[in-house]
Tab-separated table of C-alpha atoms in Angstrom:
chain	number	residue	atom	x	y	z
A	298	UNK	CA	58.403	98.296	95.671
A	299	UNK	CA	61.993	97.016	96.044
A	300	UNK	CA	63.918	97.658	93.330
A	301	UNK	CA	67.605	96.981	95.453
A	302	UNK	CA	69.800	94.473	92.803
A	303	UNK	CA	69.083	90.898	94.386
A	304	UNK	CA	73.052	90.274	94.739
A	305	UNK	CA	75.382	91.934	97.175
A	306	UNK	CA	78.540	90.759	95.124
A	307	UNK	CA	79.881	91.299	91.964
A	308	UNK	CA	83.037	90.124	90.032
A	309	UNK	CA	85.746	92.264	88.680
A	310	UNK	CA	88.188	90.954	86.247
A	311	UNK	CA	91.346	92.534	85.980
A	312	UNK	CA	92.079	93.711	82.352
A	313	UNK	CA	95.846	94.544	82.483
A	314	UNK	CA	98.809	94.963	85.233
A	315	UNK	CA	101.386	98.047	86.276
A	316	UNK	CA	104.621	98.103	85.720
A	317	UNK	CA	106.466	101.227	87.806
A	318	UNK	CA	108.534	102.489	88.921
A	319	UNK	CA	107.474	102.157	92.676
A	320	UNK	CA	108.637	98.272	93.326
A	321	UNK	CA	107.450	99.011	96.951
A	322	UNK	CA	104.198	101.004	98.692
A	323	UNK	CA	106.928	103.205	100.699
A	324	UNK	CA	107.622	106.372	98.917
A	325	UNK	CA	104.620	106.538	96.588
A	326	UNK	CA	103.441	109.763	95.897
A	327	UNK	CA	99.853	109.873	97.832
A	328	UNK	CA	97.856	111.261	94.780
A	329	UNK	CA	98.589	111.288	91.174
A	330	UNK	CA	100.431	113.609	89.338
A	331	UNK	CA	102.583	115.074	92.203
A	332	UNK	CA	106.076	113.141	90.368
A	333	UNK	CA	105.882	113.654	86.856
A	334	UNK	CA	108.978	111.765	85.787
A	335	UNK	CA	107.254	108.492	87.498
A	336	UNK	CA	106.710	106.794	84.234
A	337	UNK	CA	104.251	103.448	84.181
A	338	UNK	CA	103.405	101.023	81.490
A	339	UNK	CA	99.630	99.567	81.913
A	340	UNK	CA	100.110	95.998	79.785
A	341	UNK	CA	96.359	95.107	79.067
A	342	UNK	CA	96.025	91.285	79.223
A	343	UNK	CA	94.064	89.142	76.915
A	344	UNK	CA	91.133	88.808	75.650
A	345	UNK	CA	91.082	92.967	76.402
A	346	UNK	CA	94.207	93.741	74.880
A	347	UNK	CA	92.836	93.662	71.350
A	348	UNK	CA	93.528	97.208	69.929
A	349	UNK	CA	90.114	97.661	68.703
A	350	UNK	CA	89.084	98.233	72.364
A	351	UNK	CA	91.816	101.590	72.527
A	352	UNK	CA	90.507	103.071	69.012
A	353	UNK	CA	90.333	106.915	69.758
A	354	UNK	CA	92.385	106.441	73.050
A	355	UNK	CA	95.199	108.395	71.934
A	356	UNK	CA	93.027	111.639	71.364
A	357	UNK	CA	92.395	112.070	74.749
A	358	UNK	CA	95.726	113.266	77.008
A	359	UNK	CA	94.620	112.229	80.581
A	360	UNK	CA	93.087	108.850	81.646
A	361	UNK	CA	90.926	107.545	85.059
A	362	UNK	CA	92.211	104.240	85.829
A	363	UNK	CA	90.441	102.034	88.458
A	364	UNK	CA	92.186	99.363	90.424
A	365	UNK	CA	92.973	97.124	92.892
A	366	UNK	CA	94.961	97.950	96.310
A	367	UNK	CA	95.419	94.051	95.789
A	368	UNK	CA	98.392	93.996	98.392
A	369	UNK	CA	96.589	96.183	101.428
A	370	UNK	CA	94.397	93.860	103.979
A	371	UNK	CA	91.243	92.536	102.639
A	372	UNK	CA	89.682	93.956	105.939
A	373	UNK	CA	88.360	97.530	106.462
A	374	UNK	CA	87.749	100.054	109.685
A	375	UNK	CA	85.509	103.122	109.432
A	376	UNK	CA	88.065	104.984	110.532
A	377	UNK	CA	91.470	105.921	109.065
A	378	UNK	CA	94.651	108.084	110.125
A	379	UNK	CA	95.093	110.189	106.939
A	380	UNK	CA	98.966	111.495	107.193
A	381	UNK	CA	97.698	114.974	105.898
A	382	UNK	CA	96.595	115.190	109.461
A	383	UNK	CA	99.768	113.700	110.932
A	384	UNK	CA	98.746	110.122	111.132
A	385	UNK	CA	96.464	110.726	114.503
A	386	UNK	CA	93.149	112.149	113.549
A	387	UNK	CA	90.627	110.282	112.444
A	388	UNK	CA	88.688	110.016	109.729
A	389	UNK	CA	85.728	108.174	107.853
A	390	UNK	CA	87.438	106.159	105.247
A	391	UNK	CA	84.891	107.315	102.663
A	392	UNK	CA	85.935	110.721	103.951
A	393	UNK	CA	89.736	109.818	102.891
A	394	UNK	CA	91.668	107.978	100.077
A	395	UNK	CA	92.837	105.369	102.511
A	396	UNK	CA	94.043	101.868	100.427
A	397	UNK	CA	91.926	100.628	103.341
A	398	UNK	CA	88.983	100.489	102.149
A	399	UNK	CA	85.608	97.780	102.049
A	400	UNK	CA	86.256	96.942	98.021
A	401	UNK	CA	90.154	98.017	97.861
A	402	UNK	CA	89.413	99.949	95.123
A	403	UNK	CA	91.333	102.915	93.979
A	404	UNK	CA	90.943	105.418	91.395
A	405	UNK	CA	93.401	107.523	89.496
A	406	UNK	CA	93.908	110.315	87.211
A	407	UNK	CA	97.133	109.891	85.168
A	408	UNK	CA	98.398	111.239	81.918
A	409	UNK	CA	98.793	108.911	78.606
A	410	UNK	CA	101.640	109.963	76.682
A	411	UNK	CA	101.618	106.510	73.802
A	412	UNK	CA	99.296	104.024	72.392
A	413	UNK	CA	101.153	101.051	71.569
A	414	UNK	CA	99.194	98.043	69.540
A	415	UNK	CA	101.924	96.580	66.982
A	416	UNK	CA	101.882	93.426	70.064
A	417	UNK	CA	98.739	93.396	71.945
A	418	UNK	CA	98.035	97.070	73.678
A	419	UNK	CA	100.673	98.743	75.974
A	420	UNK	CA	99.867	102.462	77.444
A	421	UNK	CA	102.423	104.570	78.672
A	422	UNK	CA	101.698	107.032	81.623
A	423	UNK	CA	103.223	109.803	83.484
A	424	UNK	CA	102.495	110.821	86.934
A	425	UNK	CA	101.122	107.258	87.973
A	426	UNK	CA	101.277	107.048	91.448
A	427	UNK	CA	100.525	102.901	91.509
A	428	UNK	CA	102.817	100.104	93.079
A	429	UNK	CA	104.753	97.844	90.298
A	430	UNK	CA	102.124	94.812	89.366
A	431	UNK	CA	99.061	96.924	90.431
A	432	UNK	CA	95.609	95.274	88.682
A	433	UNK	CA	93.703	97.815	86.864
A	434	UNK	CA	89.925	97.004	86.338
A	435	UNK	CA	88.793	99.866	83.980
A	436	UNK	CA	89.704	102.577	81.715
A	437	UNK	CA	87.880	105.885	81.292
A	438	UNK	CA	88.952	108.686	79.477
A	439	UNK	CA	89.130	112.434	81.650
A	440	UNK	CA	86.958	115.007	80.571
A	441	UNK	CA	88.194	118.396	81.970
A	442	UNK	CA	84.822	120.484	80.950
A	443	UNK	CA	82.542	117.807	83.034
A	444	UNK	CA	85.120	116.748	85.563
A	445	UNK	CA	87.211	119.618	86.567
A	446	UNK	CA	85.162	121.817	89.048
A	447	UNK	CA	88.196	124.986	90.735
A	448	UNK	CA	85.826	125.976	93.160
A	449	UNK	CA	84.884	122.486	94.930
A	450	UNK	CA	85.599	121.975	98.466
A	451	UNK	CA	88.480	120.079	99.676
A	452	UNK	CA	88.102	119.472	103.799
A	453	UNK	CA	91.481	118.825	105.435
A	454	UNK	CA	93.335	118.648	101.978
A	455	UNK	CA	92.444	121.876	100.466
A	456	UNK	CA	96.356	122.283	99.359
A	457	UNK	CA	99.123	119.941	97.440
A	458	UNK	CA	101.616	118.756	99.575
A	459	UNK	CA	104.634	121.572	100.049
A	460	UNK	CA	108.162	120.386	98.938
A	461	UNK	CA	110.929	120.035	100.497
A	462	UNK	CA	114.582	120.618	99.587
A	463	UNK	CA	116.559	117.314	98.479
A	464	UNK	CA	120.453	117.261	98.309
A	465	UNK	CA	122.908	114.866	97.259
A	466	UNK	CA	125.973	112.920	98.749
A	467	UNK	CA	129.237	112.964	96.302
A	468	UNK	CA	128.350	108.965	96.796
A	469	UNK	CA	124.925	109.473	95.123
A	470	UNK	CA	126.082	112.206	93.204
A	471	UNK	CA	129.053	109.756	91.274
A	472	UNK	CA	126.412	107.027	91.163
A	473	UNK	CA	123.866	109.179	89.494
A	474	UNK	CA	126.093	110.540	86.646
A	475	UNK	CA	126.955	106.848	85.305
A	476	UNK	CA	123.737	105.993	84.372
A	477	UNK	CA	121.861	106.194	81.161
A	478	UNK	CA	118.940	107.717	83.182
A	479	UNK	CA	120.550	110.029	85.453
A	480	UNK	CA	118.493	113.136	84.517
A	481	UNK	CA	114.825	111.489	84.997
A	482	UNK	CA	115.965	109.404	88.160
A	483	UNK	CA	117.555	112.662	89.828
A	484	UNK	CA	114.065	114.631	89.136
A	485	UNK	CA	112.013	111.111	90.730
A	486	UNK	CA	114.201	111.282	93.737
A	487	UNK	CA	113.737	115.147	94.051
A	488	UNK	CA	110.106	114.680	93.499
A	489	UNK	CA	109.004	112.059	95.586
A	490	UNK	CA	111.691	112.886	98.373
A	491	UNK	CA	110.550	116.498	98.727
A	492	UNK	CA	106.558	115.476	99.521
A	493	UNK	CA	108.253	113.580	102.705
A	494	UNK	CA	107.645	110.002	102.422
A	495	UNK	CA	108.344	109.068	105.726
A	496	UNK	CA	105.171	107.762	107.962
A	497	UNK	CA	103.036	110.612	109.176
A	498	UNK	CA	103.266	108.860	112.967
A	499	UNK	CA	107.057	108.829	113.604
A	500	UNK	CA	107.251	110.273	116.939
A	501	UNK	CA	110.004	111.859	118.421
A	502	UNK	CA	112.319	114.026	116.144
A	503	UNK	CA	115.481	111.375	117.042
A	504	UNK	CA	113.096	108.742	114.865
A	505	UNK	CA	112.924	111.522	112.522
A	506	UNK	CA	116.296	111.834	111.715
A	507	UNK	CA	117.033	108.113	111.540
A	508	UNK	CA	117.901	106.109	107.979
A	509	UNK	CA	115.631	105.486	105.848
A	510	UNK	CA	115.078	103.883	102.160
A	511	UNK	CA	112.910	103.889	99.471
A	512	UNK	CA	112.819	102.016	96.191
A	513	UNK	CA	113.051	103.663	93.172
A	514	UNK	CA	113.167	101.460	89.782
A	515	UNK	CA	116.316	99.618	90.408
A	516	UNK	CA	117.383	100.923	93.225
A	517	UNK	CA	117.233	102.007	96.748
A	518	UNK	CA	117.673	105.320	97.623
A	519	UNK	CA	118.794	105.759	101.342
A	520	UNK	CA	117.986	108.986	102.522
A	521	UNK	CA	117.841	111.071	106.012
A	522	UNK	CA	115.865	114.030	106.849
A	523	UNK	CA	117.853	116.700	108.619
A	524	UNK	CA	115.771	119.485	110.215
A	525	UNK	CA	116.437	123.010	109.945
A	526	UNK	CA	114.425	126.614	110.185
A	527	UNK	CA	112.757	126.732	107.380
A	528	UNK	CA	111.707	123.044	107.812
A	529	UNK	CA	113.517	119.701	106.726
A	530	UNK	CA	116.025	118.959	104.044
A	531	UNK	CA	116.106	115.787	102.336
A	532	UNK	CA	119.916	114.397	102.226
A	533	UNK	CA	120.382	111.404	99.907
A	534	UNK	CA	123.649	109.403	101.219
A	535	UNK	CA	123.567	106.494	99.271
A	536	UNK	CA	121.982	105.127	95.928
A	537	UNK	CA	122.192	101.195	95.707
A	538	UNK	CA	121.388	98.657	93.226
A	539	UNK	CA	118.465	96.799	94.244
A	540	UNK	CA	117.506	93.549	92.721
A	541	UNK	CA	114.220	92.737	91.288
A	542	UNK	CA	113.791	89.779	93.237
A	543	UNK	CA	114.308	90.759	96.744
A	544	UNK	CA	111.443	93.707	95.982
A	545	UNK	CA	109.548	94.279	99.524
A	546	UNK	CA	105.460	93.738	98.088
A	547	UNK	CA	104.021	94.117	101.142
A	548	UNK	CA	101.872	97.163	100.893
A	549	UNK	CA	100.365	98.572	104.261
């Protein structure tokens, strides 16, 4: 007897939007949780943003969010570069957390720190790691006594990214102290600089030591990576103001 579901397709409405602050793919931390002063609001949208669907959501400290890679290609290969393996070994996408994959969908785990329903529902999260305008699809809460297992098996990732020292101009430095957020923005750049955001294939080390810049709430942090013995350090020249609306969406 065939008991396979008679459609292959299925609908998913979107029941709120991201804001970040990652305006751009580049410099996204590649799993949650590794920049913890990367704070994201998740604005449901109507009709789901009535607050009777959050009741109890603000006993629980950690949330699953499913979503959309809505700006990565619609099309998929079986095989993906993951940069934990330097961007030239392949992999099974379903073996990897590639954004390239047959649904685009992603999953997840970030901390809730408020529950805000006095106009609609607004969450606030730490440790996000989701491009500005992301579509999330679903909401479950985390359950650490059925969903944390130490002793599982990790293949090629078995370890969290190392970090790498960061450093600051006098430029960045003097830009830095004048604003309101100085102390949280300092700790984003440190955090998301020192996992080494540059592309896992960049070839020789004269590409390695080029400019490079990554967007960071309202501005754009230009940064080069100068290599010494105990590995690179991360040397911030420059922090600019970057405008909303010339935001680079394309994510890759």
């Amino acid at each position: 007897m065939d008991h396979s579901d008679p459609t292959d397709t299925f609908n998913l409405t979107a029941i709120g939007r991201i804001h970040s602050d990652f305006p751009d793919k580049f410099g996204i931390p590649r799993q949650p949780g590794l920049a913890d002063d990367a704070v994201a609001r998740l604005v449901l949208a109507p009709p789901f943003n009535d607050p009777q669907a959050v009741r109890g959501l603000e006993g629980f400290s950690h949330l699953w969010l499913t979503f959309i890679f809505h700006l990565s290609p619609c099309h998929w290969k079986p095989l993906v570069r993951p940069p934990r393996l330097g961007g030239n070994t392949r992999m099974g996408v379903f073996a990897s957390r590639s954004t390239h994959r047959p649904n685009r969908l992603g999953l997840s785990l970030v901390e809730l720190l408020d529950v805000d329903t006095r106009k609609g529902v607004t969450l606030t999260l730490r440790g996000a790691d989701l491009v500005d305008g992301t579509p999330v699809v679903d909401i479950k809460p985390y359950l650490p006594w059925a969903e944390s297992i130490p002793l599982a098996r990790t293949g090629f990732a078995p370890d969290a990214p190392t970090q790498c020292p960061v450093v600051f101009s006098s430029a960045a430095e003097g830009v830095l102290s004048a604003r309101a957020d100085s102390d949280s923005l300092r700790r984003l750049i440190i955090q998301v600089l020192g996992q080494d955001p540059r592309p896992a294939y960049r070839g020789t080390e004269d590409e390695d030591e080029r400019d490079y810049g990554v967007y960071l709430r309202d501005v754009n942090v230009r940064f080069r990576a100068s290599p010494s013995p105990a590995g690179n350090v991360f040397l911030v020249e420059a922090i600019e103001p970057h405008a909303p609306s010339s935001r680079r969406t394309m994510q890759e």
